Coordinates of C-alpha atoms in Angstrom, one line a residue:
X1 CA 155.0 100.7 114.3
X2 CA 152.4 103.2 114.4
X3 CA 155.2 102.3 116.1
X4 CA 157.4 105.2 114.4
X5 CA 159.0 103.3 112.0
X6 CA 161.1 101.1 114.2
X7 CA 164.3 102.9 113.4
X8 CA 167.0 100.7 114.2
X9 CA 165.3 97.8 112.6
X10 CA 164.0 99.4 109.5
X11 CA 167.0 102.0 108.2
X12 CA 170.6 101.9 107.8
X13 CA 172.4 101.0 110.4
X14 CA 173.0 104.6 112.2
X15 CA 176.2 106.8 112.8
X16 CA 177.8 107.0 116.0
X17 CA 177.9 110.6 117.8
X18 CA 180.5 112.7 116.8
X19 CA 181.9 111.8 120.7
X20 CA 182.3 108.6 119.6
X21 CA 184.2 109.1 116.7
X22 CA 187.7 108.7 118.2
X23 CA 187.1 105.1 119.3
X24 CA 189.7 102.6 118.8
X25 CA 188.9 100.4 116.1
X26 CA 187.0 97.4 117.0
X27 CA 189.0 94.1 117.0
X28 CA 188.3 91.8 113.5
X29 CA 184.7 89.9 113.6
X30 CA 185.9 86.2 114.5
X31 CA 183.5 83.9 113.5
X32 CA 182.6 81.4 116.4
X33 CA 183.2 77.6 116.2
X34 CA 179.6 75.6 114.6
X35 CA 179.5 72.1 113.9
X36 CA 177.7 72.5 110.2
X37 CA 179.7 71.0 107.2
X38 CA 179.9 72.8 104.5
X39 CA 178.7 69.9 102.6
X40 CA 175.3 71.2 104.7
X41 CA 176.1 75.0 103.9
X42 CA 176.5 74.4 100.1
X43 CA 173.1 72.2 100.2
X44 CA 171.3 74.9 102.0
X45 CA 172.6 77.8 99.9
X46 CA 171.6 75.7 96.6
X47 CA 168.1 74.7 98.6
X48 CA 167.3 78.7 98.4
X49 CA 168.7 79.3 95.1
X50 CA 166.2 76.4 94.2
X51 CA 163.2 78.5 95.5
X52 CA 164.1 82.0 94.1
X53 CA 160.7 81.8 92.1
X54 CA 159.0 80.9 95.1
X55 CA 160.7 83.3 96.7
X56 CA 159.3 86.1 94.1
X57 CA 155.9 84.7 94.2
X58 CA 155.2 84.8 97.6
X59 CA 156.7 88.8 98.5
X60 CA 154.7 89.8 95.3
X61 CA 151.4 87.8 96.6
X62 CA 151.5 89.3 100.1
X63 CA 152.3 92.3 98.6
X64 CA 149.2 92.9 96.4
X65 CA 147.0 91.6 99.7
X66 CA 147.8 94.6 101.6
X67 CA 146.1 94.0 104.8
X68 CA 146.4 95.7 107.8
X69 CA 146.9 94.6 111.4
X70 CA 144.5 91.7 112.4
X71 CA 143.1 91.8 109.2
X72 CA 145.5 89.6 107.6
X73 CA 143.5 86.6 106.9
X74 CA 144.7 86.1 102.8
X75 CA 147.9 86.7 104.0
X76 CA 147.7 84.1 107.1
X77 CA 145.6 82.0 104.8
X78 CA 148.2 81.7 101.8
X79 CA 151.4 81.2 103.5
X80 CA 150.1 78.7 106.0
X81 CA 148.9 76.9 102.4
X82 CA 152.4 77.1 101.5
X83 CA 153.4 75.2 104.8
X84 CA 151.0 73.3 105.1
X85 CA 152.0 71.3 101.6
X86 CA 155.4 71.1 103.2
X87 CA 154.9 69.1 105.6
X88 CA 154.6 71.3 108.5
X89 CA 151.6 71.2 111.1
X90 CA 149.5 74.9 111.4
X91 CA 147.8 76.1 114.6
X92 CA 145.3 78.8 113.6
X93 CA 144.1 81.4 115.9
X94 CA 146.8 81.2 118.5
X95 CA 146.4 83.3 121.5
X96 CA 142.7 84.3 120.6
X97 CA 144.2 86.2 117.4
X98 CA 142.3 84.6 114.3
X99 CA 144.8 86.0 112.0
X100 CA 148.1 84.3 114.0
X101 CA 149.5 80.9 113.7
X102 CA 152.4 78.6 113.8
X103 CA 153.5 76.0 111.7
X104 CA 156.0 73.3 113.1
X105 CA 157.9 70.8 112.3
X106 CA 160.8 67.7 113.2
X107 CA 161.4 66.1 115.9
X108 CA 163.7 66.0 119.0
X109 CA 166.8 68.4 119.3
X110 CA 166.1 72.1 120.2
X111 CA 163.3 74.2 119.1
X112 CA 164.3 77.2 116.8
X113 CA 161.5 80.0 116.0
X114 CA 161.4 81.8 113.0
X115 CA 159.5 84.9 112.6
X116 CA 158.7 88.1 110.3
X117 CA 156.0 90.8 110.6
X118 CA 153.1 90.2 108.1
X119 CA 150.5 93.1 108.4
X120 CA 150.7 96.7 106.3
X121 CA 149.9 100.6 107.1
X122 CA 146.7 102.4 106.5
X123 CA 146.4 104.9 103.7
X124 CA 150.1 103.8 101.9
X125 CA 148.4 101.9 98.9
X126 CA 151.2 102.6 95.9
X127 CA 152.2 100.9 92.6
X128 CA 154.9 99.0 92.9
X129 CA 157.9 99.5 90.4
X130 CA 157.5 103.3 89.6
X131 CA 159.3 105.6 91.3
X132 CA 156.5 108.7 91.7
X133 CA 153.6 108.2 94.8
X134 CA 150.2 106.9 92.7
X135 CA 148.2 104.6 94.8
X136 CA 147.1 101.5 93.6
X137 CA 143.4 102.0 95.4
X138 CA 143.0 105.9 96.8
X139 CA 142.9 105.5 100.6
X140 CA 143.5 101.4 100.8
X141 CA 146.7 100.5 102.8
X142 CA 150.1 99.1 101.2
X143 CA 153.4 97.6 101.9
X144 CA 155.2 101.2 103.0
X145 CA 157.1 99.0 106.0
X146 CA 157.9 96.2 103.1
X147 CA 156.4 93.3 105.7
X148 CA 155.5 92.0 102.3
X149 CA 159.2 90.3 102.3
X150 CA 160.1 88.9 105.5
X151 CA 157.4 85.8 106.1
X152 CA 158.3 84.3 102.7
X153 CA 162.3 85.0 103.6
X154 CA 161.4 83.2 106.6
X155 CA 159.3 80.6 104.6
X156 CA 161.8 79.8 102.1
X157 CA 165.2 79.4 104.8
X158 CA 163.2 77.5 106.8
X159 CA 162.3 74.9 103.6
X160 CA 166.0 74.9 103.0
X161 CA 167.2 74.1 106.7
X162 CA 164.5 71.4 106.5
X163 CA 166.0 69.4 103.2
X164 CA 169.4 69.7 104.5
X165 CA 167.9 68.0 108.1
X166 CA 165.9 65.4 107.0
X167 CA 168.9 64.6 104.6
X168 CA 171.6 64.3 107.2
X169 CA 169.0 63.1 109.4
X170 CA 169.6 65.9 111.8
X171 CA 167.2 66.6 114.9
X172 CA 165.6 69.5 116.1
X173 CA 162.0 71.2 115.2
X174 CA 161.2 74.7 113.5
X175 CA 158.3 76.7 114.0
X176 CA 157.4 79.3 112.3
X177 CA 155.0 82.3 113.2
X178 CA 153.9 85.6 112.2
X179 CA 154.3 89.2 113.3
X180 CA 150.3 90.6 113.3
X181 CA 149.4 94.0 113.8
X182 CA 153.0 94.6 114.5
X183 CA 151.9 98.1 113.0
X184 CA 149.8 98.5 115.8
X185 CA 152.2 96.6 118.5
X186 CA 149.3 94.5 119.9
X187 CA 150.3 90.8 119.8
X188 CA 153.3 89.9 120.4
X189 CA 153.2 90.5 124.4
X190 CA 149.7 88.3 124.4
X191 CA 151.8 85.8 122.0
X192 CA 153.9 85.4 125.1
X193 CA 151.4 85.1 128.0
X194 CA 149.6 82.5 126.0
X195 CA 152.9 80.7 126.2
X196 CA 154.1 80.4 122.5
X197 CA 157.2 80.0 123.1
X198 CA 157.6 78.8 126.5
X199 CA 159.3 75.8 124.8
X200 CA 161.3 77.7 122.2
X201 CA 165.0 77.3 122.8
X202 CA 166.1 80.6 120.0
X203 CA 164.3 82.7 118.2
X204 CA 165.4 84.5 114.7
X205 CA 163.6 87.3 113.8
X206 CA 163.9 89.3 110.5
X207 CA 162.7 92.6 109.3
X208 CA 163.3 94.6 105.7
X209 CA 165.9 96.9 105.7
X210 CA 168.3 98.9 103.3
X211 CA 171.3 96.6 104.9
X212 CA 172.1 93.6 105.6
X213 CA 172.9 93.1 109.2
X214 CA 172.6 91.9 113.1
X215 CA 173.1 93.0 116.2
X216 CA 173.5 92.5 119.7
X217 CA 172.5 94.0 123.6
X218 CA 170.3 96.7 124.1
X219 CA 168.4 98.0 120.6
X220 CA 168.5 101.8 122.1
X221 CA 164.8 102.2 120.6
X222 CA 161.9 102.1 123.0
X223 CA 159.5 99.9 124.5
X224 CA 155.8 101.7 124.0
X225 CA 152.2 100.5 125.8
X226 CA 149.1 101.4 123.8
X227 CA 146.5 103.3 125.7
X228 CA 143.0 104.3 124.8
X229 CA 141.0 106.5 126.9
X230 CA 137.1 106.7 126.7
X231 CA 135.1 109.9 128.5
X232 CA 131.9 109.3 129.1
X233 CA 129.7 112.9 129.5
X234 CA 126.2 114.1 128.5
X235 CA 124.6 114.7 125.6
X236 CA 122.6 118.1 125.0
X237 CA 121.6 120.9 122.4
X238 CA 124.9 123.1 122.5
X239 CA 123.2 125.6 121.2
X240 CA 119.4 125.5 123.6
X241 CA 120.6 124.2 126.6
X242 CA 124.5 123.4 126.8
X243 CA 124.4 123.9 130.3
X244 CA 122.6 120.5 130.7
X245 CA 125.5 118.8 129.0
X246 CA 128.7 117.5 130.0
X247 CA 131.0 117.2 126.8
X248 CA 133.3 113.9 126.3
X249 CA 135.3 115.9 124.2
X250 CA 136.3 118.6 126.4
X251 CA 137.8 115.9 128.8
X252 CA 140.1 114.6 125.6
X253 CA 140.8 117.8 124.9
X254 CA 141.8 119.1 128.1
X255 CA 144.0 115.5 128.9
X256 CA 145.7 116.5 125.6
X257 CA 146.5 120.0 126.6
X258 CA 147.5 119.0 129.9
X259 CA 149.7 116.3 128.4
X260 CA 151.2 118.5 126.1
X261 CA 152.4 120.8 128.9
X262 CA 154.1 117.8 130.6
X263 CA 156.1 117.4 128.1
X264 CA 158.3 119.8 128.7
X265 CA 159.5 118.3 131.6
X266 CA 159.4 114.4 131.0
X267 CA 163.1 112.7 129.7
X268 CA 164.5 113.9 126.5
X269 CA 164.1 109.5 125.7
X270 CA 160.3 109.8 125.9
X271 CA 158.0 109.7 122.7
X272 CA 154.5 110.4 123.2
X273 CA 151.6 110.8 120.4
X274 CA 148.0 110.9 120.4
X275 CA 144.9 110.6 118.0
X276 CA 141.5 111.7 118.7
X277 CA 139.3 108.6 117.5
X278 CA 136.1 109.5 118.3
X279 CA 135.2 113.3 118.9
X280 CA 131.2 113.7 118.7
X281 CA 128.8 113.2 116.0
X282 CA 128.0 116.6 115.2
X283 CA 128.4 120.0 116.2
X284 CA 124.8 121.2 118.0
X285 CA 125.0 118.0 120.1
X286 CA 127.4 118.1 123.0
X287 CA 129.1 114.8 122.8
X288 CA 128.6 112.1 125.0
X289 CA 131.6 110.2 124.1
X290 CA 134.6 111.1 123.1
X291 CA 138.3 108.4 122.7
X292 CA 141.4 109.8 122.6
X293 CA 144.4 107.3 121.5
X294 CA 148.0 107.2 123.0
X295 CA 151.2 105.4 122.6
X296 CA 153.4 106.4 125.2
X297 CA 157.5 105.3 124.5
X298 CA 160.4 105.0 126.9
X299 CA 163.6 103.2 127.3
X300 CA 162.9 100.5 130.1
X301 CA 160.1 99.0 131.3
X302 CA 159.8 101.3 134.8
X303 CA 159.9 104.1 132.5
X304 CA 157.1 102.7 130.4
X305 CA 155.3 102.1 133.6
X306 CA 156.0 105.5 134.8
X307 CA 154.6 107.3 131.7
X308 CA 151.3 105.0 131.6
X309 CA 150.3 105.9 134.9
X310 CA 151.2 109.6 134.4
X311 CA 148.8 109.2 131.6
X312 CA 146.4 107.7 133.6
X313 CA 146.3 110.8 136.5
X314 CA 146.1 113.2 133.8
X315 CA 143.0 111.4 132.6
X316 CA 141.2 111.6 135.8
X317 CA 142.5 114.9 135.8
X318 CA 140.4 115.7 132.8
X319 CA 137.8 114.4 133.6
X320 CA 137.4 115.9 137.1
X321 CA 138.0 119.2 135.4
X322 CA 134.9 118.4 132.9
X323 CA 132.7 116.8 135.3
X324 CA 132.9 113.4 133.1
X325 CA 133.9 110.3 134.0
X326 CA 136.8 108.1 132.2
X327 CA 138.4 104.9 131.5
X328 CA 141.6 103.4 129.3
X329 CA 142.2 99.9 128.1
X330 CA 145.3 99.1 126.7
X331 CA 145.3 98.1 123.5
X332 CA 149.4 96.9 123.0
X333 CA 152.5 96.4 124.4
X334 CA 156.1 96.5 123.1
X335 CA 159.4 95.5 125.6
X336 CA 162.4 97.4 124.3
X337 CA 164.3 95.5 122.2
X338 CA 167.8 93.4 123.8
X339 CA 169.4 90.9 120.9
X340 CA 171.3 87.8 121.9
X341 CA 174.9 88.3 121.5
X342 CA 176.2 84.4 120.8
X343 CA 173.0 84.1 118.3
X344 CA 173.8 87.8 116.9
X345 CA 178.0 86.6 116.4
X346 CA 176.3 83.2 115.2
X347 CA 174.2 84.6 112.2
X348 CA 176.6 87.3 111.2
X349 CA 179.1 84.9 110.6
X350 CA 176.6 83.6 107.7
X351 CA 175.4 87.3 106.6
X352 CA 179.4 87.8 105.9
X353 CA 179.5 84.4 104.3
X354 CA 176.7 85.0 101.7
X355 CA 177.5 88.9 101.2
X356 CA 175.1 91.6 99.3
X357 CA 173.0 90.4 96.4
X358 CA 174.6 91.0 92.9
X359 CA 172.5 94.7 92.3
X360 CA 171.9 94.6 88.2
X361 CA 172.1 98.0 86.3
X362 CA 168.6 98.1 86.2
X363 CA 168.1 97.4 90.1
X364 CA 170.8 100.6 90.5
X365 CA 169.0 102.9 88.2
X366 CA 165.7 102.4 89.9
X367 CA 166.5 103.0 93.2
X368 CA 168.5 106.4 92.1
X369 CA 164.8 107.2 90.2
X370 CA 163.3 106.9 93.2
X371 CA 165.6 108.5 95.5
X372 CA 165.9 111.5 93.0
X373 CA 162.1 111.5 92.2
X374 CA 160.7 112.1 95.5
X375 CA 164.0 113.9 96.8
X376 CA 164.9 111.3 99.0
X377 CA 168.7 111.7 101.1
X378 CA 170.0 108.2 100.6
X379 CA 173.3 106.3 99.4
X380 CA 173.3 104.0 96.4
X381 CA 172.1 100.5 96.7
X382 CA 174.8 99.1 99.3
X383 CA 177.4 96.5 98.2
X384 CA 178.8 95.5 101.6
X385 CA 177.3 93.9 104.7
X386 CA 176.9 96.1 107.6
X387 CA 179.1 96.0 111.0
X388 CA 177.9 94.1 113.5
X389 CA 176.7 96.6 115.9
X390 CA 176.8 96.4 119.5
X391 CA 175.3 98.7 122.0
X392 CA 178.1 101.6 122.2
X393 CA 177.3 101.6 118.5
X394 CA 173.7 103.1 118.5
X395 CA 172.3 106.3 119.7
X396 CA 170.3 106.4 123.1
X397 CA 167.5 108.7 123.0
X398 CA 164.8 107.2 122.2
X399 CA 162.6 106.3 118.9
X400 CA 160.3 103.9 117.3
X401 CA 159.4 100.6 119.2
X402 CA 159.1 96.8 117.5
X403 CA 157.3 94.5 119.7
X404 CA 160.0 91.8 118.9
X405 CA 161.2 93.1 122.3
X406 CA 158.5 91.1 123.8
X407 CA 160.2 87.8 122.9
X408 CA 164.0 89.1 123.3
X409 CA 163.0 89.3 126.9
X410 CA 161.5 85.8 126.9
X411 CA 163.9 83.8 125.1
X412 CA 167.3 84.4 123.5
X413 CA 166.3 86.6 120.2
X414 CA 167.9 88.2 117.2
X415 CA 166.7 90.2 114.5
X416 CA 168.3 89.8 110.7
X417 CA 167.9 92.5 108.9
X418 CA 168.3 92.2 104.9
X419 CA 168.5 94.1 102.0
X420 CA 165.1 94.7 100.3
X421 CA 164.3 98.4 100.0
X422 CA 166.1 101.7 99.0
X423 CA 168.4 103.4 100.9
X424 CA 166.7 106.6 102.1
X425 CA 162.8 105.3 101.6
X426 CA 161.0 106.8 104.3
X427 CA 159.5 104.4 107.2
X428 CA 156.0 104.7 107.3
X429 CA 155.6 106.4 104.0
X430 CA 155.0 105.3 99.8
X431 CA 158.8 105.6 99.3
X432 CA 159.0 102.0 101.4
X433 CA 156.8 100.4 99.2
X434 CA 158.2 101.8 95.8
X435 CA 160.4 98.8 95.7
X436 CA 158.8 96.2 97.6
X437 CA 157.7 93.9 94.7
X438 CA 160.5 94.7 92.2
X439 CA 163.7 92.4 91.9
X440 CA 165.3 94.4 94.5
X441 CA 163.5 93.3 97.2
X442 CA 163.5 89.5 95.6
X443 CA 166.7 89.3 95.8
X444 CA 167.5 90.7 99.3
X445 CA 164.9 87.7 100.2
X446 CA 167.0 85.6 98.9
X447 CA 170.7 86.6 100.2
X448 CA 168.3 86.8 103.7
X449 CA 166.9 83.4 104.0
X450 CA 170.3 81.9 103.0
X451 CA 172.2 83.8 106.1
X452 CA 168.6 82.6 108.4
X453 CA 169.1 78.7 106.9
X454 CA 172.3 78.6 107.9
X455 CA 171.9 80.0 111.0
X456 CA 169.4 77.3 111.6
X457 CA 171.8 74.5 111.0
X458 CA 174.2 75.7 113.1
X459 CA 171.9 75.8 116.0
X460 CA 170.5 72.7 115.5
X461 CA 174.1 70.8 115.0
X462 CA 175.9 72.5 117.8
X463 CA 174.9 72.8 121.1
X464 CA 177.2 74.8 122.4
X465 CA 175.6 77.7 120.5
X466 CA 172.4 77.4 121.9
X467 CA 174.1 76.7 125.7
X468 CA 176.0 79.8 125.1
X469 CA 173.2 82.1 124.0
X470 CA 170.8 80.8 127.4
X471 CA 173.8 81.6 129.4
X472 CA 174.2 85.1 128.0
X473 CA 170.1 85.3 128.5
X474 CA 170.1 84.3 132.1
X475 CA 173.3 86.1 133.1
X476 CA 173.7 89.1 131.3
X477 CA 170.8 90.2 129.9
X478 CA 168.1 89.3 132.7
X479 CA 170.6 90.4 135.7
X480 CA 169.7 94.2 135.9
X481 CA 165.7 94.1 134.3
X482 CA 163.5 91.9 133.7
X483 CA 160.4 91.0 132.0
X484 CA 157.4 93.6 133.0
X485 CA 154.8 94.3 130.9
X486 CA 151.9 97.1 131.6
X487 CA 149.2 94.2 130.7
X488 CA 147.0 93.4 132.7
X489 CA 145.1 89.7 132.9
X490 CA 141.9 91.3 131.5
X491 CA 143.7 92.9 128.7
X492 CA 142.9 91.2 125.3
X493 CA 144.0 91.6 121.4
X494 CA 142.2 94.5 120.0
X495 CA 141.2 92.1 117.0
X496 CA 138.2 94.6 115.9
X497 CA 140.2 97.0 114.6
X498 CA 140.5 97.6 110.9
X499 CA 137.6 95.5 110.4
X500 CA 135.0 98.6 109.3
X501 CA 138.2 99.9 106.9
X502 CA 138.7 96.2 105.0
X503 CA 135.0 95.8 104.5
X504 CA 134.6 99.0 102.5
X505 CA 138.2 98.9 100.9
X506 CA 139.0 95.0 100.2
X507 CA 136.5 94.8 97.5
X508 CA 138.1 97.4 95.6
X509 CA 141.5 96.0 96.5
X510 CA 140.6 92.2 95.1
X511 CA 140.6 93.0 91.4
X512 CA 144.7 94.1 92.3
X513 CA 145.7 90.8 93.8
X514 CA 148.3 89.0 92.3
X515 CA 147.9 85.7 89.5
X516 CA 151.2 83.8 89.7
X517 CA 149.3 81.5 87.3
X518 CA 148.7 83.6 84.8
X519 CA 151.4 86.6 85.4
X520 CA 155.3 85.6 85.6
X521 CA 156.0 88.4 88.0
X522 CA 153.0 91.1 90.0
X523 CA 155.0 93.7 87.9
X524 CA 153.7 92.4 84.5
X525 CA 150.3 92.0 85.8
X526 CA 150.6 95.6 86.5
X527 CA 152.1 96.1 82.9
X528 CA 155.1 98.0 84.6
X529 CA 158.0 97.6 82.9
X530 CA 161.3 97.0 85.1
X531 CA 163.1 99.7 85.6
X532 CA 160.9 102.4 85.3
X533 CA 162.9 105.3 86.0
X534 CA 160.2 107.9 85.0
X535 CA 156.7 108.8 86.4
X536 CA 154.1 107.1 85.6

């Protein structure tokens, strides 16, 4: 999320307008009909419990990692070591990413995908555990999203489903995969023209959050593609001869100005940022090159369309006006996000079943540290799941983008959001990663993966689920849009970037990775003592 944070995902579930606010009450949540005994539930929950250490160890490894989008190779490396020894079969490199994978396993019976961002932010490094900002390495990335959480919740529910199937001797087949560069929103669209899932039959998806919740229909965020324009010009001495040159830079400069006027009169829904990447070597040479970066945000996928090619004119613009030339690639895609209503009424069921974790004194006093320390807006630690949201419940102008969309719009898809940050943390910012490897976020792993296991079961032992949640795909949700990403079939994953960051930052990142061997939680290898409610 240089998508923006991912809003709806990320933060407690919203307010509706004050318009709304004289609704009628919505009817009771009824829970639908599932063939899973509770023989299966109690074996599952208990099959999570069992793995809370595992549960610990793995947020708190990923954590200290800290690698940023398609650079996640400990990351991909550890927790495909983890599955692996559990019996499930890894693909590596999947859809040209060499950071991406799946790991599946069973047999017959439907397919069920399991999936959680893995990849952190530049520039976010931060102690865990302390509530003041001190980064761990000056400059390196960190957790600030708290992707840290949501593989190894994934990981673990998925272990748990798998005892409780081969037990009862259940069919069906789980596959796990990961979110890369999600940050950046540039894999998840080429996930699904490689074909990933073109076998998948459901897809659970899970992201950090302050709540614990699902939801269903349109996500009123917004879609984004991921443009980068190049002006090629002509290099001279600005000072001795600059009328010999033709400067790069001026065409960025002048797309940017021009854009920025547009913008006055594009939909209030739109989001639009750039960054100039590349703007000249030095000042008495008139650059020759010059990049300017864009994400450009709407609410459908005309919209999207729409903006890219205003983009586009505007760069030939430019470049007309400078007497350069230009081109774009795109570097990502993000669909706008549309959850499965039978899979969303499905899991919540089980989020209402298992309920918030059991916040200690300790866990309450850190996050008000925190909150009060860096003067953060936020509720206490919340004790009660969420409403399940549906579309008249959210806001509709606009915001942050998660490229999860790309695979609500290619199979039925959910996201579960659980507990394992602080209410009022900022997105994209230390506050989110304060608490990231601290018992809070342990334990909203491990109220998540027991809603995700049983989720699973029920998909796998009733079919009427699954039948229900295609119908809903086919019939409701495809009937007005469908699928239309701005990628084109020379487009490819933009796996160099980060690459010249981690070579001169990992080394001085290795020294902070975590040693479950030798250290009973990342905190004590740190020497931080839980809570610390003071800076440090």
């Amino acid at each position: 999320m240089l998508a923006a944070a991912a809003a709806p995902s990320v933060g407690a579930a919203q307010a509706p307008p004050a318009a709304e606010a004289a609704k009628p009450a919505a009817a009771p949540f009824v829970a639908p009909p599932v063939n899973t005994t509770e023989a299966m539930r109690t074996a599952a929950i208990a099959g999570v419990d069992a793995r809370t250490k595992m549960a610990q160890e793995m947020v708190d490894q990923v954590f200290s990692y800290a690698e940023p989008g398609f650079q996640e190779f400990r990351t991909s490396e550890f927790l495909t070591g983890v599955l692996e020894k559990n019996g499930f079969k890894i693909e590596r490199g999947v859809a040209g990413i060499p950071t991406a994978w799946t790991a599946t396993w069973g047999t017959g019976g439907p397919l069920i995908a399991l999936g959680s961002d893995i990849d952190d932010l530049l520039g976010l490094s931060q102690y865990p555990g302390i509530p003041n900002i001190k980064p761990m390495v000056e400059g390196a990335p960190g957790h600030g999203e708290g992707h840290n959480s949501g593989m190894p919740m994934m990981i673990v529910a998925a272990l748990a489903a798998k005892d409780v199937m081969e037990k009862n001797k259940i069919p069906g087949r789980i596959m796990l995969w990961p979110g890369v560069a999600e940050e950046l929103l540039a894999t998840k669209a080429f996930y699904v023209r490689a074909g990933m899932f073109k076998d998948v039959d459901a897809t659970i998806f899970s992201h950090v959050s302050r709540d614990f919740s699902t939801a269903w229909g349109p996500g009123g965020n917004n879609g984004m593609v991921s443009v980068e324009y190049t002006f090629h010009g002509k290099t001279a001495h600005a000072a001795g001869q600059p009328w010999d040159g033709r400067s790069a830079l001026d065409g960025v400069e002048i797309m940017n100005t021009a854009w920025n006027f547009r913008r006055e009169h594009l939909p209030l829904t739109q989001r639009s940022h750039y960054v100039i990447t590349d703007g000249g070597g030095q000042p008495n040479i008139v650059p020759g090159v010059a990049t300017v970066w864009y994400y450009f945000r709407e609410q459908n996928f005309q919209s999207i369309r729409d903006l890219y090619e205003l983009g586009n004119k505007l760069s030939q613009a430019a470049a007309m006006a400078t007497d350069t030339t230009v081109e774009h690639r795109v570097l990502g895609y993000a669909a706008p996000n549309y959850s499965n209503k039978p899979l969303a009424e499905a899991a919540y069921a089980n989020i209402k079943r298992i309920g918030m974790p059991q916040w200690s004194e300790d866990d309450k006093a850190f996050a008000k540290a925190v909150q009060e320390t860096n003067k953060l807006k936020g509720e206490p630690l919340a004790t009660e799941v969420a409403p399940l949201t549906a579309p008249g419940d959210r806001g509709g102008f606009g915001g942050g983008s998660d490229d999860i969309g790309d695979i609500m719009w290619t199979v039925p898809t959910i996201t579960i959001r659980y507990p394992s940050n602080i209410p009022g943390a900022i997105g994209h910012n230390v506050t989110s990663a304060m608490a990231m490897a601290t018992p809070i976020a342990h334990k909203g792993v491990v109220v998540g993966a027991k809603a995700v296991a049983l989720t699973v079961l029920d998909l796998m032992t009733t079919p009427k689920v699954v039948a229900d949640a295609k119908d809903y795909f086919q019939n409701v949700q495809l009937k007005t849009q469908k699928y239309d990403p701005v990628l084109g079939p020379d487009d490819k994953p933009a796996i160099w970037l980060n690459t010249d960051i981690m070579a001169k930052l990992r080394p001085k990142m290795e020294p902070y990775y975590y040693n479950p061997k030798k250290y009973k939680t990342y905190l004590d290898q740190l020497g931080i003592t839980y809570p610390t409610t003071t800076p440090k």
